[in-house]
Amino acid sequence: MAQEKVFPMTEEGKRKLEEELEHLKTVKRKEVVERIKIARSFGDLSENSEYDSAKEEQAFVEGRITTLDNMIRNAKIIEDEGNSNVVSLGKTVTFVELPDGEEESYTIVGSAEADPFEGKISNDSPIAKSLLGKQVDDKVTVQTPGGEMFVQIVKIS
């Protein structure tokens, strides 16, 4: 049997997934069942777009529940190794794009909790892969889909 994928994440990330899972199971699931029940009352199901829509939403919700269950069951909490001088999972790294870019900060997290809009990037992203294991003042070449980018690490926390 194939080994299950491990999902590295912070304690906070796991808690958020657990909250989402609880909401889906206790609130969203009931809402969708109610939508299906109402849609059935409209008559002929073969031409009932409301029923089709509700069933699609139900499939999405059930799929998300299964995904979240799996991610939580296979979560590996990121431990702080105590070395704040090296970029690692769970650390926030600040860098500048060379030669004269602005400072950018990202927290490197597991793919399960990545959210670039909140400054959390996946450890599988090109930027994170290039920065992991590096230290302050290191100049790093980042391979991106748009080409090479050169950055200098200015802070790790």
PDB file of C-alpha atoms in Angstrom:
ATOM      1  CA  MET A   1       0.000   0.000   0.000  1.00  0.00           C
ATOM      2  CA  ALA A   2       1.298   3.475  -0.861  1.00  0.00           C
ATOM      3  CA  GLN A   3       2.392   5.638   2.010  1.00  0.00           C
ATOM      4  CA  GLU A   4       0.077   8.564   2.810  1.00  0.00           C
ATOM      5  CA  LYS A   5       1.348  12.042   2.040  1.00  0.00           C
ATOM      6  CA  VAL A   6       2.475  14.018   5.088  1.00  0.00           C
ATOM      7  CA  PHE A   7       1.251  17.606   5.346  1.00  0.00           C
ATOM      8  CA  PRO A   8       3.702  19.840   7.215  1.00  0.00           C
ATOM      9  CA  MET A   9       1.903  22.736   8.924  1.00  0.00           C
ATOM     10  CA  THR A  10       1.962  25.037  11.884  1.00  0.00           C
ATOM     11  CA  GLU A  11      -0.208  24.461  14.936  1.00  0.00           C
ATOM     12  CA  GLU A  12      -2.273  27.493  13.861  1.00  0.00           C
ATOM     13  CA  GLY A  13      -2.693  26.079  10.357  1.00  0.00           C
ATOM     14  CA  LYS A  14      -3.947  22.767  11.713  1.00  0.00           C
ATOM     15  CA  ARG A  15      -6.376  24.563  14.015  1.00  0.00           C
ATOM     16  CA  LYS A  16      -7.792  26.549  11.050  1.00  0.00           C
ATOM     17  CA  LEU A  17      -8.289  23.358   9.044  1.00  0.00           C
ATOM     18  CA  GLU A  18     -10.048  21.741  12.014  1.00  0.00           C
ATOM     19  CA  GLU A  19     -12.344  24.775  12.324  1.00  0.00           C
ATOM     20  CA  GLU A  20     -13.168  24.661   8.608  1.00  0.00           C
ATOM     21  CA  LEU A  21     -13.867  20.927   8.832  1.00  0.00           C
ATOM     22  CA  GLU A  22     -16.171  21.409  11.823  1.00  0.00           C
ATOM     23  CA  HIS A  23     -18.055  24.198   9.999  1.00  0.00           C
ATOM     24  CA  LEU A  24     -18.485  22.037   6.895  1.00  0.00           C
ATOM     25  CA  LYS A  25     -19.765  19.068   8.913  1.00  0.00           C
ATOM     26  CA  THR A  26     -22.095  20.935  11.259  1.00  0.00           C
ATOM     27  CA  VAL A  27     -23.326  23.913   9.231  1.00  0.00           C
ATOM     28  CA  LYS A  28     -22.632  23.685   5.505  1.00  0.00           C
ATOM     29  CA  ARG A  29     -23.666  20.045   5.129  1.00  0.00           C
ATOM     30  CA  LYS A  30     -27.084  20.812   6.678  1.00  0.00           C
ATOM     31  CA  GLU A  31     -27.534  23.898   4.483  1.00  0.00           C
ATOM     32  CA  VAL A  32     -26.863  21.866   1.339  1.00  0.00           C
ATOM     33  CA  VAL A  33     -29.254  19.078   2.379  1.00  0.00           C
ATOM     34  CA  GLU A  34     -31.934  21.721   2.940  1.00  0.00           C
ATOM     35  CA  ARG A  35     -31.247  23.223  -0.521  1.00  0.00           C
ATOM     36  CA  ILE A  36     -31.642  19.784  -2.085  1.00  0.00           C
ATOM     37  CA  LYS A  37     -34.886  19.188  -0.232  1.00  0.00           C
ATOM     38  CA  ILE A  38     -36.307  22.523  -1.414  1.00  0.00           C
ATOM     39  CA  ALA A  39     -35.142  21.952  -4.983  1.00  0.00           C
ATOM     40  CA  ARG A  40     -36.830  18.542  -5.073  1.00  0.00           C
ATOM     41  CA  SER A  41     -40.142  20.221  -4.272  1.00  0.00           C
ATOM     42  CA  PHE A  42     -39.886  22.164  -7.571  1.00  0.00           C
ATOM     43  CA  GLY A  43     -40.809  19.037  -9.502  1.00  0.00           C
ATOM     44  CA  ASP A  44     -39.138  17.330 -12.468  1.00  0.00           C
ATOM     45  CA  LEU A  45     -35.516  16.749 -11.462  1.00  0.00           C
ATOM     46  CA  SER A  46     -34.321  16.253 -15.052  1.00  0.00           C
ATOM     47  CA  GLU A  47     -34.885  19.957 -15.816  1.00  0.00           C
ATOM     48  CA  ASN A  48     -34.274  21.373 -12.350  1.00  0.00           C
ATOM     49  CA  SER A  49     -31.181  23.593 -12.369  1.00  0.00           C
ATOM     50  CA  GLU A  50     -31.555  24.426  -8.667  1.00  0.00           C
ATOM     51  CA  TYR A  51     -31.406  20.715  -7.828  1.00  0.00           C
ATOM     52  CA  ASP A  52     -28.362  20.213 -10.089  1.00  0.00           C
ATOM     53  CA  SER A  53     -26.613  23.176  -8.460  1.00  0.00           C
ATOM     54  CA  ALA A  54     -27.347  21.909  -4.954  1.00  0.00           C
ATOM     55  CA  LYS A  55     -26.067  18.419  -5.819  1.00  0.00           C
ATOM     56  CA  GLU A  56     -22.860  19.922  -7.254  1.00  0.00           C
ATOM     57  CA  GLU A  57     -22.384  21.922  -4.060  1.00  0.00           C
ATOM     58  CA  GLN A  58     -22.971  18.780  -2.023  1.00  0.00           C
ATOM     59  CA  ALA A  59     -20.292  16.937  -3.994  1.00  0.00           C
ATOM     60  CA  PHE A  60     -17.867  19.836  -3.444  1.00  0.00           C
ATOM     61  CA  VAL A  61     -18.567  19.977   0.315  1.00  0.00           C
ATOM     62  CA  GLU A  62     -18.175  16.205   0.731  1.00  0.00           C
ATOM     63  CA  GLY A  63     -14.945  16.265  -1.286  1.00  0.00           C
ATOM     64  CA  ARG A  64     -13.564  19.098   0.831  1.00  0.00           C
ATOM     65  CA  ILE A  65     -14.501  17.220   4.031  1.00  0.00           C
ATOM     66  CA  THR A  66     -12.599  14.161   2.800  1.00  0.00           C
ATOM     67  CA  THR A  67      -9.584  16.300   1.847  1.00  0.00           C
ATOM     68  CA  LEU A  68      -9.523  18.102   5.202  1.00  0.00           C
ATOM     69  CA  ASP A  69      -9.917  14.817   7.128  1.00  0.00           C
ATOM     70  CA  ASN A  70      -6.915  13.414   5.266  1.00  0.00           C
ATOM     71  CA  MET A  71      -4.783  16.552   5.752  1.00  0.00           C
ATOM     72  CA  ILE A  72      -5.521  16.725   9.477  1.00  0.00           C
ATOM     73  CA  ARG A  73      -4.951  12.990   9.981  1.00  0.00           C
ATOM     74  CA  ASN A  74      -1.580  13.219   8.204  1.00  0.00           C
ATOM     75  CA  ALA A  75      -0.507  16.584   9.617  1.00  0.00           C
ATOM     76  CA  LYS A  76       3.052  16.963  10.839  1.00  0.00           C
ATOM     77  CA  ILE A  77       3.387  19.985  13.083  1.00  0.00           C
ATOM     78  CA  ILE A  78       6.391  22.131  12.192  1.00  0.00           C
ATOM     79  CA  GLU A  79       8.734  22.323  15.157  1.00  0.00           C
ATOM     80  CA  ASP A  80      10.899  25.391  15.667  1.00  0.00           C
ATOM     81  CA  GLU A  81      14.454  24.089  15.550  1.00  0.00           C
ATOM     82  CA  GLY A  82      15.585  27.108  17.557  1.00  0.00           C
ATOM     83  CA  ASN A  83      18.099  28.261  14.942  1.00  0.00           C
ATOM     84  CA  SER A  84      16.785  31.655  13.878  1.00  0.00           C
ATOM     85  CA  ASN A  85      19.744  32.171  11.557  1.00  0.00           C
ATOM     86  CA  VAL A  86      18.580  29.634   8.964  1.00  0.00           C
ATOM     87  CA  VAL A  87      15.482  29.777   6.749  1.00  0.00           C
ATOM     88  CA  SER A  88      13.231  26.796   7.548  1.00  0.00           C
ATOM     89  CA  LEU A  89       9.558  25.824   7.666  1.00  0.00           C
ATOM     90  CA  GLY A  90       7.561  28.047   9.979  1.00  0.00           C
ATOM     91  CA  LYS A  91      10.030  30.947   9.722  1.00  0.00           C
ATOM     92  CA  THR A  92       9.303  34.352   8.264  1.00  0.00           C
ATOM     93  CA  VAL A  93      11.963  35.484   5.827  1.00  0.00           C
ATOM     94  CA  THR A  94      12.406  39.047   4.608  1.00  0.00           C
ATOM     95  CA  PHE A  95      14.364  39.670   1.423  1.00  0.00           C
ATOM     96  CA  VAL A  96      14.949  42.334  -1.196  1.00  0.00           C
ATOM     97  CA  GLU A  97      14.959  41.686  -4.901  1.00  0.00           C
ATOM     98  CA  LEU A  98      18.285  42.736  -6.389  1.00  0.00           C
ATOM     99  CA  PRO A  99      19.442  45.153  -7.573  1.00  0.00           C
ATOM    100  CA  ASP A 100      16.947  47.627  -6.113  1.00  0.00           C
ATOM    101  CA  GLY A 101      13.672  45.970  -5.181  1.00  0.00           C
ATOM    102  CA  GLU A 102      11.461  46.568  -2.182  1.00  0.00           C
ATOM    103  CA  GLU A 103      11.491  44.386   0.912  1.00  0.00           C
ATOM    104  CA  GLU A 104       9.127  41.430   0.877  1.00  0.00           C
ATOM    105  CA  SER A 105       8.329  39.101   3.786  1.00  0.00           C
ATOM    106  CA  TYR A 106       6.839  35.617   3.637  1.00  0.00           C
ATOM    107  CA  THR A 107       6.267  32.877   6.155  1.00  0.00           C
ATOM    108  CA  ILE A 108       7.221  29.481   4.771  1.00  0.00           C
ATOM    109  CA  VAL A 109       4.536  26.919   5.566  1.00  0.00           C
ATOM    110  CA  GLY A 110       3.366  23.553   4.283  1.00  0.00           C
ATOM    111  CA  SER A 111       1.215  23.478   1.155  1.00  0.00           C
ATOM    112  CA  ALA A 112      -1.918  22.792   3.217  1.00  0.00           C
ATOM    113  CA  GLU A 113      -1.911  26.267   4.740  1.00  0.00           C
ATOM    114  CA  ALA A 114      -0.243  28.319   2.005  1.00  0.00           C
ATOM    115  CA  ASP A 115      -1.993  31.617   1.296  1.00  0.00           C
ATOM    116  CA  PRO A 116       0.146  34.115  -0.634  1.00  0.00           C
ATOM    117  CA  PHE A 117      -2.382  36.898   0.010  1.00  0.00           C
ATOM    118  CA  GLU A 118      -1.670  36.492   3.726  1.00  0.00           C
ATOM    119  CA  GLY A 119       2.087  36.263   3.202  1.00  0.00           C
ATOM    120  CA  LYS A 120       2.252  32.478   3.630  1.00  0.00           C
ATOM    121  CA  ILE A 121       4.003  30.579   0.852  1.00  0.00           C
ATOM    122  CA  SER A 122       4.271  26.832   0.370  1.00  0.00           C
ATOM    123  CA  ASN A 123       7.574  25.114   1.026  1.00  0.00           C
ATOM    124  CA  ASP A 124       7.053  23.627  -2.474  1.00  0.00           C
ATOM    125  CA  SER A 125       7.030  27.070  -4.166  1.00  0.00           C
ATOM    126  CA  PRO A 126      10.083  28.136  -6.212  1.00  0.00           C
ATOM    127  CA  ILE A 127      10.858  31.022  -3.837  1.00  0.00           C
ATOM    128  CA  ALA A 128      10.677  28.884  -0.698  1.00  0.00           C
ATOM    129  CA  LYS A 129      12.699  26.045  -2.245  1.00  0.00           C
ATOM    130  CA  SER A 130      15.448  28.527  -3.091  1.00  0.00           C
ATOM    131  CA  LEU A 131      15.441  30.170   0.360  1.00  0.00           C
ATOM    132  CA  LEU A 132      15.276  27.078   2.594  1.00  0.00           C
ATOM    133  CA  GLY A 133      18.567  26.486   4.399  1.00  0.00           C
ATOM    134  CA  LYS A 134      19.935  29.944   3.588  1.00  0.00           C
ATOM    135  CA  GLN A 135      20.995  32.655   6.084  1.00  0.00           C
ATOM    136  CA  VAL A 136      20.812  36.432   6.506  1.00  0.00           C
ATOM    137  CA  ASP A 137      22.893  38.323   3.900  1.00  0.00           C
ATOM    138  CA  ASP A 138      22.912  35.310   1.543  1.00  0.00           C
ATOM    139  CA  LYS A 139      22.303  36.221  -2.097  1.00  0.00           C
ATOM    140  CA  VAL A 140      19.992  33.675  -3.690  1.00  0.00           C
ATOM    141  CA  THR A 141      18.956  32.913  -7.256  1.00  0.00           C
ATOM    142  CA  VAL A 142      15.274  31.989  -7.478  1.00  0.00           C
ATOM    143  CA  GLN A 143      14.051  30.098 -10.542  1.00  0.00           C
ATOM    144  CA  THR A 144      10.508  31.286 -11.310  1.00  0.00           C
ATOM    145  CA  PRO A 145       8.227  30.552 -14.255  1.00  0.00           C
ATOM    146  CA  GLY A 146       9.008  34.094 -15.445  1.00  0.00           C
ATOM    147  CA  GLY A 147      12.774  33.587 -15.299  1.00  0.00           C
ATOM    148  CA  GLU A 148      15.506  34.076 -12.729  1.00  0.00           C
ATOM    149  CA  MET A 149      15.117  36.461  -9.822  1.00  0.00           C
ATOM    150  CA  PHE A 150      17.970  37.480  -7.535  1.00  0.00           C
ATOM    151  CA  VAL A 151      17.275  38.261  -3.877  1.00  0.00           C
ATOM    152  CA  GLN A 152      19.221  38.998  -0.721  1.00  0.00           C
ATOM    153  CA  ILE A 153      17.943  37.785   2.654  1.00  0.00           C
ATOM    154  CA  VAL A 154      17.791  40.632   5.181  1.00  0.00           C
ATOM    155  CA  LYS A 155      15.937  39.073   8.124  1.00  0.00           C
ATOM    156  CA  ILE A 156      14.747  35.695   9.449  1.00  0.00           C
ATOM    157  CA  SER A 157      12.300  35.438  12.329  1.00  0.00           C
TER     158      SER A 157
END
